[in-house]
C-alpha positions as semicolon CSV with decimal commas, in nm:
position;residue;x (nm);y (nm);z (nm)
1;M;0,651;-3,805;-0,241
2;S;0,590;-3,479;-0,058
3;D;0,247;-3,335;0,017
4;E;0,390;-2,982;0,019
5;H;0,255;-2,751;-0,248
6;V;0,523;-2,601;-0,470
7;K;0,431;-2,239;-0,523
8;T;0,398;-2,114;-0,876
9;P;0,491;-1,762;-0,986
10;A;0,118;-1,682;-0,972
11;D;0,109;-1,801;-0,609
12;H;0,402;-1,575;-0,521
13;I;0,231;-1,280;-0,691
14;G;-0,088;-1,354;-0,497
15;D;0,106;-1,360;-0,169
16;T;0,277;-1,031;-0,257
17;L;-0,056;-0,872;-0,350
18;V;-0,202;-0,968;-0,012
19;Q;0,093;-0,803;0,165
20;L;0,082;-0,490;-0,054
21;K;-0,292;-0,450;-0,002
22;E;-0,238;-0,474;0,374
23;M;0,035;-0,209;0,348
24;R;-0,199;0,010;0,143
25;H;-0,467;-0,021;0,410
26;Y;-0,227;0,086;0,684
27;A;-0,078;0,363;0,469
28;K;-0,426;0,505;0,410
29;N;-0,505;0,491;0,781
30;N;-0,174;0,657;0,862
31;V;-0,241;0,941;0,619
32;E;-0,586;0,994;0,766
33;T;-0,450;0,992;1,123
34;L;-0,168;1,229;1,037
35;T;-0,406;1,460;0,852
36;T;-0,638;1,467;1,153
37;A;-0,348;1,555;1,382
38;W;-0,230;1,815;1,133
39;L;-0,569;1,985;1,127
40;L;-0,592;1,986;1,506
41;Y;-0,242;2,115;1,571
42;D;-0,154;2,314;1,259
43;G;-0,167;2,646;1,441
44;E;0,047;2,525;1,730
45;L;0,294;2,350;1,500
46;S;0,325;2,665;1,292
47;K;0,403;2,870;1,602
48;L;0,673;2,619;1,695
49;K;0,808;2,621;1,337
50;Q;0,738;2,247;1,304
51;A;0,455;2,258;1,049
52;Q;0,678;2,194;0,746
53;R;0,821;1,880;0,906
54;I;0,473;1,732;0,937
55;A;0,373;1,851;0,589
56;D;0,676;1,670;0,447
57;L;0,575;1,349;0,625
58;M;0,223;1,378;0,490
59;D;0,358;1,421;0,137
60;R;0,587;1,120;0,170
61;Q;0,308;0,905;0,312
62;A;0,083;1,006;0,022
63;Q;0,361;0,919;-0,226
64;L;0,396;0,576;-0,063
65;H;0,022;0,523;-0,092
66;E;0,030;0,615;-0,464
67;A;0,328;0,385;-0,525
68;L;0,147;0,100;-0,351
69;E;-0,157;0,157;-0,572
70;Q;0,060;0,141;-0,885
71;A;0,243;-0,171;-0,768
72;I;-0,084;-0,345;-0,683
73;A;-0,237;-0,257;-1,020
74;G;0,070;-0,385;-1,205
75;L;0,082;-0,710;-1,013
76;E;-0,292;-0,766;-1,057
77;E;-0,244;-0,733;-1,434
78;L;0,045;-0,979;-1,424
79;Q;-0,154;-1,219;-1,207
80;E;-0,436;-1,211;-1,461
81;K;-0,190;-1,294;-1,743
82;L;-0,049;-1,586;-1,544
83;K;-0,386;-1,750;-1,488
84;P;-0,404;-2,078;-1,673
85;E;-0,611;-2,082;-1,988
86;P;-0,954;-2,245;-1,940
87;A;-0,961;-2,598;-2,075
88;A;-1,125;-2,617;-2,417
89;D;-1,438;-2,832;-2,429
90;A;-1,391;-3,126;-2,660
């Protein structure tokens, strides 16, 4: 007999949630860093005709962050549904 734990679907969802929440954290930090750089260099980037390139990246990063939020919310709902029912007291 093996001592290894066989992962349930709920376990896999939990693992995925941990990874998505980590991605969300880094996505948020990336947006904040990019926004800071944008604010500092907007004038110079505009002069060099590079401002739109950075604005597009900021939009895409924000879209990723929103998609992560939606995926996390959906998986958290599913995880809640997969929790075993509490044992009824006899």
